[in-house]
C-alpha positions as semicolon CSV with decimal commas, in nm:
position;residue;x (nm);y (nm);z (nm)
1;M;1,214;1,046;4,536
2;N;1,566;1,064;4,391
3;K;1,486;1,387;4,207
4;I;1,364;1,546;4,530
5;T;1,682;1,437;4,707
6;F;1,887;1,581;4,422
7;K;1,706;1,915;4,444
8;E;1,761;1,927;4,820
9;T;2,132;1,860;4,771
10;L;2,153;2,116;4,490
11;Y;1,992;2,391;4,695
12;T;2,195;2,308;5,006
13;T;2,509;2,336;4,795
14;A;2,381;2,663;4,648
15;I;2,345;2,807;4,997
16;K;2,699;2,699;5,085
17;L;2,846;2,839;4,763
18;G;2,637;3,156;4,755
19;S;2,439;3,104;4,433
20;L;2,248;2,850;4,231
21;D;2,476;2,911;3,931
22;A;2,780;2,816;4,137
23;A;2,605;2,502;4,258
24;D;2,502;2,408;3,903
25;N;2,869;2,420;3,802
26;D;2,998;2,237;4,110
27;K;3,179;1,916;4,013
28;A;3,007;1,708;4,282
29;I;2,663;1,828;4,171
30;L;2,744;1,760;3,806
31;R;2,851;1,403;3,894
32;L;2,536;1,359;4,101
33;K;2,315;1,486;3,818
34;K;2,483;1,246;3,574
35;K;2,435;0,956;3,814
36;L;2,068;1,047;3,866
37;F;1,989;1,024;3,498
38;D;2,238;0,758;3,384
39;S;2,200;0,499;3,660
40;P;1,932;0,589;3,912
41;D;1,987;0,269;4,111
42;D;2,329;0,394;4,225
43;F;2,205;0,747;4,298
44;D;2,163;0,698;4,673
45;K;2,528;0,596;4,709
46;K;2,646;0,912;4,531
47;V;2,422;1,139;4,739
48;R;2,584;1,009;5,055
49;E;2,928;1,091;4,912
50;V;2,828;1,452;4,834
51;G;2,611;1,516;5,140
């Protein structure tokens, strides 16, 4: 479920920034991606910060 939430956040950010490349390089998305894979239990907290 966390990966789906991440993808939704990534694509929403891509729409805001104008491209998927820009979203992939966005600092908030990079932190979120790191949190997803390093400590998935804290992922939901980080998504709320970005969203």
